[in-house]
Coordinates of C-alpha atoms and ligand atoms in Angstrom, one line a residue:
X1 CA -3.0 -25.6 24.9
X2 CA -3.4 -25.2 28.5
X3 CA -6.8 -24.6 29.5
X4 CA -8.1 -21.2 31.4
X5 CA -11.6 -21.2 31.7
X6 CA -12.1 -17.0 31.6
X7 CA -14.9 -14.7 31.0
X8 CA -13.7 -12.4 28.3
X9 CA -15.1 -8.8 28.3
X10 CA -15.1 -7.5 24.5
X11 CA -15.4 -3.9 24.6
X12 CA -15.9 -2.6 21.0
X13 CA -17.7 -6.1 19.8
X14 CA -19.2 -4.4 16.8
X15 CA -16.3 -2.9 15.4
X16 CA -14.3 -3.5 12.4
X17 CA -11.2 -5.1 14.3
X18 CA -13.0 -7.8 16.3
X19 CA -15.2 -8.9 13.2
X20 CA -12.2 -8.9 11.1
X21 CA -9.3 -10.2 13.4
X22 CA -10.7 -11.0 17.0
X23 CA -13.8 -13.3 16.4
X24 CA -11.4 -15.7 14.0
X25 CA -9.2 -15.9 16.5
X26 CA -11.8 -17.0 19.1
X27 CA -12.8 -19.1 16.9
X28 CA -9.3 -20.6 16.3
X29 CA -9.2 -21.2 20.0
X30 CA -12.1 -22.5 20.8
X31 CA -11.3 -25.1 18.3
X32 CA -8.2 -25.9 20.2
X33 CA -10.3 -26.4 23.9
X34 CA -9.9 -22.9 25.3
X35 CA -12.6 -22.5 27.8
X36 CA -14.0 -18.8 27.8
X37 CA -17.2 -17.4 27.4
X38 CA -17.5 -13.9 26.3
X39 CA -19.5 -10.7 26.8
X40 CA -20.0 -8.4 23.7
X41 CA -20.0 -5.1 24.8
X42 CA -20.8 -1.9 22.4
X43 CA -23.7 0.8 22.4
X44 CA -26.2 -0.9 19.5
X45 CA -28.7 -2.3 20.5
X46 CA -28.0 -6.0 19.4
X47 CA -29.7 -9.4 21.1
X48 CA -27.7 -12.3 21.8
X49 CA -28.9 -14.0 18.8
X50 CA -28.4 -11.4 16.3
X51 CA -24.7 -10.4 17.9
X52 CA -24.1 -14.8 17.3
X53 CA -25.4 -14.1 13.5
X54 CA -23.2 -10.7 13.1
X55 CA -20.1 -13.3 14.4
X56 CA -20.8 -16.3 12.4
X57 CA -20.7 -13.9 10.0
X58 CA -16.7 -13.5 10.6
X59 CA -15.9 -17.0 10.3
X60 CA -14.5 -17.9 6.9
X61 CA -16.8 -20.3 5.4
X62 CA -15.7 -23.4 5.8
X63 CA -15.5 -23.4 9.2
X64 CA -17.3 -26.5 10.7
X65 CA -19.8 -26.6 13.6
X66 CA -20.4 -23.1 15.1
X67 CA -23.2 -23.4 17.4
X68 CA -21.3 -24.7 20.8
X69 CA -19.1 -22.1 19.6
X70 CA -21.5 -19.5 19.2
X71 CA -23.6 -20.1 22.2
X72 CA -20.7 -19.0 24.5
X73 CA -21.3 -15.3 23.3
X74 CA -23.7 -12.9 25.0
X75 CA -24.4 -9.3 24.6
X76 CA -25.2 -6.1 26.1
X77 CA -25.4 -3.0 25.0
X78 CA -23.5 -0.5 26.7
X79 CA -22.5 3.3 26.9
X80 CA -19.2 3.9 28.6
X81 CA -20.4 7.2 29.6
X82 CA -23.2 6.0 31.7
X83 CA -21.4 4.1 34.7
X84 CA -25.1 2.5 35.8
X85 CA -25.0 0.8 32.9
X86 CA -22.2 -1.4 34.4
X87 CA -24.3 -2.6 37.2
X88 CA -26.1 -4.7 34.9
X89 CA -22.7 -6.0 33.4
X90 CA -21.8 -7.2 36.3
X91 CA -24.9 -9.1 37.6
X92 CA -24.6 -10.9 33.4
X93 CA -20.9 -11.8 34.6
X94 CA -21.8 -13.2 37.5
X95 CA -24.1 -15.2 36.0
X96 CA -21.6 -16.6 33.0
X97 CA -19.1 -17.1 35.6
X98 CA -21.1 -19.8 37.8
X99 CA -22.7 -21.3 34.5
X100 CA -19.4 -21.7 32.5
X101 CA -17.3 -22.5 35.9
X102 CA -14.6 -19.8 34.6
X103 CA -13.6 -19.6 38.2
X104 CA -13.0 -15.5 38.0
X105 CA -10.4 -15.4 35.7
X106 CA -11.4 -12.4 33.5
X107 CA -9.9 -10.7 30.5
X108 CA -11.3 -7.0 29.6
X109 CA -10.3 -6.3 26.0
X110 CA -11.1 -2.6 25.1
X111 CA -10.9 -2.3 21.3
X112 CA -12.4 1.1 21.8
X113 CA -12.0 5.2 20.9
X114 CA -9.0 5.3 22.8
X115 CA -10.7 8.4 24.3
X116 CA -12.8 5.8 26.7
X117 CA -9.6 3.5 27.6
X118 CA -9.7 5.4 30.9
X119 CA -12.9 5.7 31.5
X120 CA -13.7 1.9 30.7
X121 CA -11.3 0.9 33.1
X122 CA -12.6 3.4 36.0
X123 CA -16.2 2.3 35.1
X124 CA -15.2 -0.9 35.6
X125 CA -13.1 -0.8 39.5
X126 CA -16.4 0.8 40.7
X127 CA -19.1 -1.6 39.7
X128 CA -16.8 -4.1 41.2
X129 CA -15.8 -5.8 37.8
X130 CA -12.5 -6.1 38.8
X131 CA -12.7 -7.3 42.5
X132 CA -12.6 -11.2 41.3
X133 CA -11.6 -14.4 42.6
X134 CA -9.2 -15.3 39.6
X135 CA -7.2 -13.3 37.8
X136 CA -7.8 -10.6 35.8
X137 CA -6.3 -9.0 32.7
X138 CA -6.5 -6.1 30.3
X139 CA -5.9 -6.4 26.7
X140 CA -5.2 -2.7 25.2
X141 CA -5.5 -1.8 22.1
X142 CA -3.3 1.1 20.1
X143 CA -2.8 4.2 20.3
X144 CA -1.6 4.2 23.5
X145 CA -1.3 8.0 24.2
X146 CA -0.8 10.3 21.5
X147 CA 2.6 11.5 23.2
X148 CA 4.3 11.1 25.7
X149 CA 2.4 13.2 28.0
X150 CA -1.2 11.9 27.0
X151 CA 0.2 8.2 27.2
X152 CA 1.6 8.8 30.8
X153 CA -2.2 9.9 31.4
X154 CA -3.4 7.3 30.4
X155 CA -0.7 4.7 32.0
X156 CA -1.9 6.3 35.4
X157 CA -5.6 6.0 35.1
X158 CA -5.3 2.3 34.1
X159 CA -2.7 1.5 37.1
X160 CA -5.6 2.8 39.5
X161 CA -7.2 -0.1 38.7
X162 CA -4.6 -2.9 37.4
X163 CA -1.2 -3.5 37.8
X164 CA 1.7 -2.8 35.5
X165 CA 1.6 -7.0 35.5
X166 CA -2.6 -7.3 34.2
X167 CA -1.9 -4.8 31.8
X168 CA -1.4 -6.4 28.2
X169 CA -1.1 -3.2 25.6
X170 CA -1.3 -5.2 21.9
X171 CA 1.2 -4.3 19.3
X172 CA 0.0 -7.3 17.2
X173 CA 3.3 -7.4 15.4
X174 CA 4.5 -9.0 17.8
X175 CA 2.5 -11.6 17.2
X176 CA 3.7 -12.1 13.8
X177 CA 5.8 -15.4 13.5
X178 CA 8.5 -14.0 11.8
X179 CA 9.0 -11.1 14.2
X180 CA 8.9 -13.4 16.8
X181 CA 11.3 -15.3 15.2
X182 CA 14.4 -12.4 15.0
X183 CA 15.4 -13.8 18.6
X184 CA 15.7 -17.5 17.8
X185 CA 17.8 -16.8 14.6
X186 CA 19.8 -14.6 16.4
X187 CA 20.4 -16.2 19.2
X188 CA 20.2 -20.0 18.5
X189 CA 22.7 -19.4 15.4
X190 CA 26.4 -18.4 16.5
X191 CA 27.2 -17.2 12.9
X192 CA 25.2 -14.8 13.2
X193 CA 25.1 -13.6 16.8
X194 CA 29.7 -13.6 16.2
X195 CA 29.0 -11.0 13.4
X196 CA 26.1 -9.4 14.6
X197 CA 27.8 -5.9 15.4
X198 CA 28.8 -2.5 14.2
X199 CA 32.1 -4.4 13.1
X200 CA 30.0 -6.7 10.6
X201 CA 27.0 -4.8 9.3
X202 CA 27.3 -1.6 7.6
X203 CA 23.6 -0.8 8.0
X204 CA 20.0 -2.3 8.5
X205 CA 16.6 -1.4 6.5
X206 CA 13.2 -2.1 7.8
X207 CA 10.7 -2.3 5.6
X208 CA 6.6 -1.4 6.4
X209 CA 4.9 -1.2 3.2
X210 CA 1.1 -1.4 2.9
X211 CA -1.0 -1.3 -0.4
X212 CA -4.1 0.2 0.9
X213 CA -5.0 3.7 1.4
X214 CA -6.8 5.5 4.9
X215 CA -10.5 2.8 4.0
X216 CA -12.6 3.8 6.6
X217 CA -10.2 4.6 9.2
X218 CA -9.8 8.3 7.7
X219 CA -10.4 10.7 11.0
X220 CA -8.2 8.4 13.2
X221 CA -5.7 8.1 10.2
X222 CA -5.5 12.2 9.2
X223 CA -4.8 13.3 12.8
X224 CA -2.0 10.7 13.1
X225 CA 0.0 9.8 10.4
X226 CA 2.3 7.2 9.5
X227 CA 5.0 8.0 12.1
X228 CA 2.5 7.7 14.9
X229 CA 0.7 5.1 13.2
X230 CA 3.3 2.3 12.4
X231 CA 6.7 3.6 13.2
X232 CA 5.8 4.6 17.8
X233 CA 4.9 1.1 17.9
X234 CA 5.5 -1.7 15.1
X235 CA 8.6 -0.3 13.7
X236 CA 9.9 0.7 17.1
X237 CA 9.6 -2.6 18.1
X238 CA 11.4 -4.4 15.5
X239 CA 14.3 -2.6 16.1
X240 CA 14.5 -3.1 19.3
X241 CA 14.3 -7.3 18.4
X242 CA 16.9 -6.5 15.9
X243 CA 19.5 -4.7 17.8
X244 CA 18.7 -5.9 21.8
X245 CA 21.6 -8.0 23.6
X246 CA 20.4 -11.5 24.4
X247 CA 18.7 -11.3 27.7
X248 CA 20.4 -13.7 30.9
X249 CA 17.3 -15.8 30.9
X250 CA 14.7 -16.1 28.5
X251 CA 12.0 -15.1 30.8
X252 CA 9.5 -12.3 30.5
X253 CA 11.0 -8.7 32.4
X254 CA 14.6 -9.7 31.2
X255 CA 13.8 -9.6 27.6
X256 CA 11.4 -6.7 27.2
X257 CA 14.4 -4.9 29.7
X258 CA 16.8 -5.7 26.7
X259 CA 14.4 -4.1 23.9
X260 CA 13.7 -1.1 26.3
X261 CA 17.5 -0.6 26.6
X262 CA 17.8 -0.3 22.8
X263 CA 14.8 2.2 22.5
X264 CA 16.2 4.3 25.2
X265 CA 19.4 4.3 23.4
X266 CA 18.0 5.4 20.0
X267 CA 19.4 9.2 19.7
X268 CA 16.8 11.9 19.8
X269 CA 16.5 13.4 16.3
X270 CA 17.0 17.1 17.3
X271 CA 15.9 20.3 14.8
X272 CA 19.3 20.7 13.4
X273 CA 19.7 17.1 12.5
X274 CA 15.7 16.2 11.1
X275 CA 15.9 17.4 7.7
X276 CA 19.1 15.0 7.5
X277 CA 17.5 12.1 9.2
X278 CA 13.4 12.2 8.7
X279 CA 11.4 12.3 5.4
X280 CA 7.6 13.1 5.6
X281 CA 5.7 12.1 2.2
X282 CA 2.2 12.2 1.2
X283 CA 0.8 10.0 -1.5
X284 CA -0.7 11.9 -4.9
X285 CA -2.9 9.8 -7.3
X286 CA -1.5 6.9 -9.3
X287 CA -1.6 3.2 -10.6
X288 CA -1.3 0.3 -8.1
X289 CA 1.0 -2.9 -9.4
X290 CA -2.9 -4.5 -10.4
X291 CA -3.2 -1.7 -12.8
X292 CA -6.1 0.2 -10.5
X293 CA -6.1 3.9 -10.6
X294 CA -6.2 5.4 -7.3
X295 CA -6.7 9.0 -6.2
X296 CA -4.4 11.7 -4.1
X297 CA -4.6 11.2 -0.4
X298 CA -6.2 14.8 -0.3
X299 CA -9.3 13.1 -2.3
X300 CA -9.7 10.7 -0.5
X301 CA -13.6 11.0 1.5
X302 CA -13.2 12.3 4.9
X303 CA -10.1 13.7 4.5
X304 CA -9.1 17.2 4.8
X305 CA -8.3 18.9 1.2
X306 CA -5.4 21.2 2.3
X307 CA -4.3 18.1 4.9
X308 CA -0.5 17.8 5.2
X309 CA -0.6 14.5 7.1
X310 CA 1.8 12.1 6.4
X311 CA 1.3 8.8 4.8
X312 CA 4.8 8.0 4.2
X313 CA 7.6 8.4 6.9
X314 CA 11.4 7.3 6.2
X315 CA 13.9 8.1 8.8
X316 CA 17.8 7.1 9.9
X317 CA 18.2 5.9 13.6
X318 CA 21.7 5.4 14.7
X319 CA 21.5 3.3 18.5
X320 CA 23.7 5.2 21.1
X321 CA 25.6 2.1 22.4
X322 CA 28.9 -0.1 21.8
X323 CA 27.3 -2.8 19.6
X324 CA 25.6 -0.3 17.1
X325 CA 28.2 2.5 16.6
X326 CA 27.9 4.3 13.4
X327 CA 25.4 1.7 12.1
X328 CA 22.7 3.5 10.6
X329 CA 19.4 1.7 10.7
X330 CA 16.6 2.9 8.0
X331 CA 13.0 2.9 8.0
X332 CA 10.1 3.5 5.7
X333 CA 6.5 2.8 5.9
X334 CA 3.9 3.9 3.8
X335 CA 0.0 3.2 2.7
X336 CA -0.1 3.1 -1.2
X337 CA 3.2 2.0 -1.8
X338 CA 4.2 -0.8 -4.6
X339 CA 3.3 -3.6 -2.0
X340 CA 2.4 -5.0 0.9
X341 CA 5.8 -6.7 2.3
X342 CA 7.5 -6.3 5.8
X343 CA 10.9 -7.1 5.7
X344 CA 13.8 -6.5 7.8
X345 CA 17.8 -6.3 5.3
X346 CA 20.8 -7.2 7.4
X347 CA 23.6 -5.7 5.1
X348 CA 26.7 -7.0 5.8
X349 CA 30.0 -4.9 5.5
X350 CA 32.4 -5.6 2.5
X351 CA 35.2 -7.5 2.1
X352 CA 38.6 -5.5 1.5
X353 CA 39.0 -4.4 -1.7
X354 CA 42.5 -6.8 -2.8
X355 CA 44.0 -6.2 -6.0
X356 CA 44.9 -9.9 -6.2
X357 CA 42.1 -10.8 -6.1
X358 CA 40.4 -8.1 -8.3
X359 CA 38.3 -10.5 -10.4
X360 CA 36.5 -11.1 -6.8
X361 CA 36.2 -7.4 -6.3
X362 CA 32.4 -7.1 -7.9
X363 CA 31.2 -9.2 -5.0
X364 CA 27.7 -8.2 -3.7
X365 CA 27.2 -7.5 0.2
X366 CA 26.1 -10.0 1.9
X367 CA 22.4 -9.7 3.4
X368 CA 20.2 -11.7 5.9
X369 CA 16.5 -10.9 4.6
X370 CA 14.1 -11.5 7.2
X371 CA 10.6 -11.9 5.5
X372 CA 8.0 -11.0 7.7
X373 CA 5.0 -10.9 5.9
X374 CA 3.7 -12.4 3.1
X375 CA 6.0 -14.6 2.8
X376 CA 7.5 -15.8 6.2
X377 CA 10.8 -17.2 6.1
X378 CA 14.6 -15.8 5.5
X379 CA 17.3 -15.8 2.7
X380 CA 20.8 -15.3 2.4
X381 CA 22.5 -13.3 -0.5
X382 CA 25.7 -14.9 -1.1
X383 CA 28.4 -14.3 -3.7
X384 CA 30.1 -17.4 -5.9
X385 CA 32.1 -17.9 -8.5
X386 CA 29.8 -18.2 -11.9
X387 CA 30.0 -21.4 -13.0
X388 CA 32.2 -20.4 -16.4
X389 CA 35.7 -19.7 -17.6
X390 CA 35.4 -16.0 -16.1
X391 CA 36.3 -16.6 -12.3
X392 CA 33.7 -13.7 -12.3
X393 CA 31.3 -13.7 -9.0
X394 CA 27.9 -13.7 -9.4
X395 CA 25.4 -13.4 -6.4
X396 CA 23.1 -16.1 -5.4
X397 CA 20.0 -16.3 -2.8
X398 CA 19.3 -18.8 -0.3
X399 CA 15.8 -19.0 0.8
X400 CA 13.7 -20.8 3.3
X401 CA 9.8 -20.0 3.0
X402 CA 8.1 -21.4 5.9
X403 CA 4.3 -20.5 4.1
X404 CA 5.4 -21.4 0.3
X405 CA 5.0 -24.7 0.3
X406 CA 1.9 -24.8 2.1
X407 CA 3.2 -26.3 5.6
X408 CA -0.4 -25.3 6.8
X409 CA -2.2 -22.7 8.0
X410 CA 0.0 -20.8 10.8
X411 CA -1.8 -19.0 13.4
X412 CA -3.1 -15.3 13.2
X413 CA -1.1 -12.9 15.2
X414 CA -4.3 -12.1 17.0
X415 CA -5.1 -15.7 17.7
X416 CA -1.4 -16.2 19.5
X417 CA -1.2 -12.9 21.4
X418 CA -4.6 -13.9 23.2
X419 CA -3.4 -16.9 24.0
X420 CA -0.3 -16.1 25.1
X421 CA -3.0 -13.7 27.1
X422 CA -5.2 -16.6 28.4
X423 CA -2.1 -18.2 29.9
X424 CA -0.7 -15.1 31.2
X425 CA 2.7 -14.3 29.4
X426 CA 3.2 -10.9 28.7
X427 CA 6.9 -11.3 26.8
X428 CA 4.7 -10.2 23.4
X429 CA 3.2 -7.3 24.6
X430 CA 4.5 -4.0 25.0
X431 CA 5.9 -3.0 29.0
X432 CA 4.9 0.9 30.3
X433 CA 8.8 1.9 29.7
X434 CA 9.1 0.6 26.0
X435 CA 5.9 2.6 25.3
X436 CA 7.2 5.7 27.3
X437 CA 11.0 6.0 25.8
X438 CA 9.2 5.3 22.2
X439 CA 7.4 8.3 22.4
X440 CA 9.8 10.4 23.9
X441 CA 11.7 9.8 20.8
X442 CA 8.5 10.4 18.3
X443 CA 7.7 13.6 20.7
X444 CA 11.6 14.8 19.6
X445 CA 10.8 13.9 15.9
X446 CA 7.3 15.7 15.7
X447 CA 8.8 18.6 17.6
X448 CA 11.6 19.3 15.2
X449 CA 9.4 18.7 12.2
X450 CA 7.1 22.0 14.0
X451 CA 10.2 23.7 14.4
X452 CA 11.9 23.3 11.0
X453 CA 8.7 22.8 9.2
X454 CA 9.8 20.4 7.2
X455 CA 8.4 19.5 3.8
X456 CA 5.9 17.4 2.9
X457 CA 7.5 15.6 -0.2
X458 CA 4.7 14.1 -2.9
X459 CA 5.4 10.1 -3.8
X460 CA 3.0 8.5 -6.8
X461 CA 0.5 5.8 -5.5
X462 CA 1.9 2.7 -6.5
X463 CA 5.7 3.9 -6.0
X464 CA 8.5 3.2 -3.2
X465 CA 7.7 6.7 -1.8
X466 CA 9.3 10.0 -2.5
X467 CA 12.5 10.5 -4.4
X468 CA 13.8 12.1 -1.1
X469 CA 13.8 8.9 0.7
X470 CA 16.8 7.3 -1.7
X471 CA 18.3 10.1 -1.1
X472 CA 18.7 9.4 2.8
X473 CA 20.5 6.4 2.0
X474 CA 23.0 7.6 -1.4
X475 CA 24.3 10.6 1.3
X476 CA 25.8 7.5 3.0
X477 CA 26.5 5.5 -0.2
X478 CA 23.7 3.2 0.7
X479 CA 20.8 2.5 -1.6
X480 CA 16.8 0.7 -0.4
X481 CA 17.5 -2.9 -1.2
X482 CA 14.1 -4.0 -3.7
X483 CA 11.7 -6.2 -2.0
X484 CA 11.7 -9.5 -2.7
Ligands
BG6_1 C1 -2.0 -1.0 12.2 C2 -2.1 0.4 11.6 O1 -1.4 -0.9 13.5 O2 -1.3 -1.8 11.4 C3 -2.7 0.3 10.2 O3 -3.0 1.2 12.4 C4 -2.0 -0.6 9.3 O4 -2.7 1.6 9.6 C5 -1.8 -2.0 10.1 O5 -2.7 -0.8 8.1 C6 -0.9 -2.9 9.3 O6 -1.0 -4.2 9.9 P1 -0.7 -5.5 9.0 O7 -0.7 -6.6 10.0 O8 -1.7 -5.6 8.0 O9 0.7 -5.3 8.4

């Protein structure tokens, strides 16, 4: 790795993302020679020391020697409402830039109540944070917005103070290896790229299953819902990997302009159309797959009784341009489904039904599985013929597993977004316009859902999700391929 020496700013540094996902990574960096030193920022009172216990504390426990590591973190405790308080930060920066020779280069993470993203950033410009002789980046964490309206609001308080280019808005799948993968197997493998078209693949199905119910995350969790949640931002972005053109250079701006092209092209769900294309669900009590019995969503602590959030949202996309005519593309994502997998299913179209042929005529569709997480790898369902007398076809599986076999630990998602931070490539995070045509389509969605009040359909914990959402697939003679 390329070293930046940078002062990082961690805004939130007591919460539950950087102890579980944000101090590892640190961690995992520093042990590969990143130079940074870092400033924990959050309104408990903490001292240096006991913020350096409440991170070893992170690190899994084998980790080797901590205390260089630890030593490079220093806290302050800080109320984002109280701008004099920022004073102080900066003389404390000023310092750890001159002792650590980080040479200016700052990054600001805000890991906050997106209510104080603005205000951070505001807070910040006029203590003269910002005015520094390196460079300067801001690592944002979701939600971005709400809507479409609240997220513009936001974009224009944060470009008073940075520019479009120093803003680095996380969607940390796209730090996952797999998702950053769907370009390389796409465009480093002509057999697929030839057939990767409306004339080829009768449909794609995108996968976001998640064990776990709300935990602690309940408030945040009841006033958004799954759509909001996964499908505005992770889901969103995986169909834009899956369906862009292959950009004329592989540099930053002319790949996210690819993706933003097929979110802008995804067709608005209007009123008439939602009940045809959208299924809401909400989890009731049930048995997980490791026999655990687990209550309704409305039981859950914190959450409202009568609440008619959605924790399970399945939908049919079709993408408004010549490469993805007709093809639908479904999605589904859901907390306390059968289990946790992300996957992305490629189904191929079939082969003409010959009567010459006919013991060939039970032939399986092809599909390209990408396996995002937990496994991370691919596999190809093929047809042959069984190896008998029958000159019947059977269907076999080719699979490559880059985590089965132990190949070693690969890196967090966290740990390569901030590097890919630290060196100042923005390709895996999220550009103003992919953000802005994302929620203009969510906007459409919720809108119609308020219009046609549609229903709230019940799935058992520990199931696929409501019956509704196979049906959204048999009205096109399609069916939810299992996970595998
Ligand atoms: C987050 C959502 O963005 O992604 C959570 O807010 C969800 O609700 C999480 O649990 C899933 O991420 P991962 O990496 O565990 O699949």
């Amino acid at each position: 790795i390329q070293k930046q020496p940078t002062l990082i700013f961690m805004f939130g540094a007591t919460g539950d993302l950087a102890r579980r996902k944000l101090y590892p990574a640190f961690y995992q960096l520093y042990q590969k020679n990143q130079d940074f030193a870092v400033i924990g920022l959050a309104r408990r009172p903490h001292t240096h020391e006991s913020y350096r216990r409440l991170i070893s504390d992170t690190l899994p426990e084998q980790s080797g020697e901590r205390k260089g590591f630890l030593d490079r973190f220093y806290y302050l405790s800080l109320d984002i409402e109280h701008p004099e308080n920022f004073g102080v930060l900066k003389e404390l920066s000023d310092r750890l830039d001159k002792q650590y020779l980080l040479q200016g280069n700052r990054i600001f993470y805000l890991s906050l109540a997106p209510r104080f993203f603005g205000l951070a950033a505001k807070n910040l410009k006029n203590a003269g944070l910002t005015e520094t002789s390196g460079w300067k980046h801001l690592i944002i964490e979701k939600p971005f917005g709400h809507d479409f309206m609240s997220a513009e609001k936001l974009n224009n308080d944060l470009l008073q103070v940075f520019d479009e280019k120093e803003i680095y808005r996380i969607d940390h799948y796209l730090g996952k290896e797999m998702v950053q993968n769907i370009e390389a197997l796409r465009f480093a493998n002509p057999i697929f790229e030839s057939v990767w078209n409306h004339r080829y693949i009768s449909n794609v199905q995108i996968t976001l299953s998640e064990t776990l119910g709300v935990g602690e995350r309940a408030s945040y969790y009841d006033q958004t819902g799954a759509l909001l949640d996964m499908v505005q931002n992770h889901i969103m972005q995986m169909i834009a990997l899956t369906a862009m053109e292959p950009p004329s250079r592989f540099e930053t701006e002319e790949i996210r302009y690819e993706k933003v092209k097929v979110i802008q092209s995804i067709r608005p769900v209007s009123a008439e159309k939602v009940s045809d294309q959208v299924v809401r669900g909400q989890y009731i009590g049930g048995m997980m797959s490791d026999g655990t019995e687990v209550c309704a969503y409305r039981d859950e602590e914190k959450i409202d009784k009568n609440s008619n959030t959605e924790t399970f949202v399945a939908a049919r996309f079709f993408i408004d341009n010549y490469r993805w005519s007709g093809v639908p593309f479904y999605i589904r994502t859901g907390k306390r489904m059968t289990a946790k997998s992300t996957e992305i299913v490629i189904q191929f179209k079939d082969n003409p039904k010959n009567p010459y042929f006919y013991h060939l005529n039970d032939a399986e569709p092809n599909l390209l599985v990408i396996h995002v997480q937990p496994d991370e790898g691919l596999s190809l369902k093929l047809n042959v013929k069984q190896f008998n007398e029958t000159g019947n076809t059977m269907p076999i599986s080719m699979k490559f597993c880059n985590n089965c076999a132990n190949v070693g630990n690969t890196p967090d998602a966290y740990e390569r977004l901030l590097a890919d931070c630290l060196k100042g490539d923005s390709t895996n995070f999220t550009r103003w316009d992919e953000v802005a045509y994302s929620w203009s389509l969510m906007d459409s969605i919720v809108a119609s859902w308020s219009e046609k009040q549609l229903p709230l359909d019940r799935y058992e914990a520990g199931s696929m999700g409501p019956v509704s959402a196979n049906e959204l697939l048999a009205k096109d003679g399609f069916h939810w391929w299992p996970l595998t």
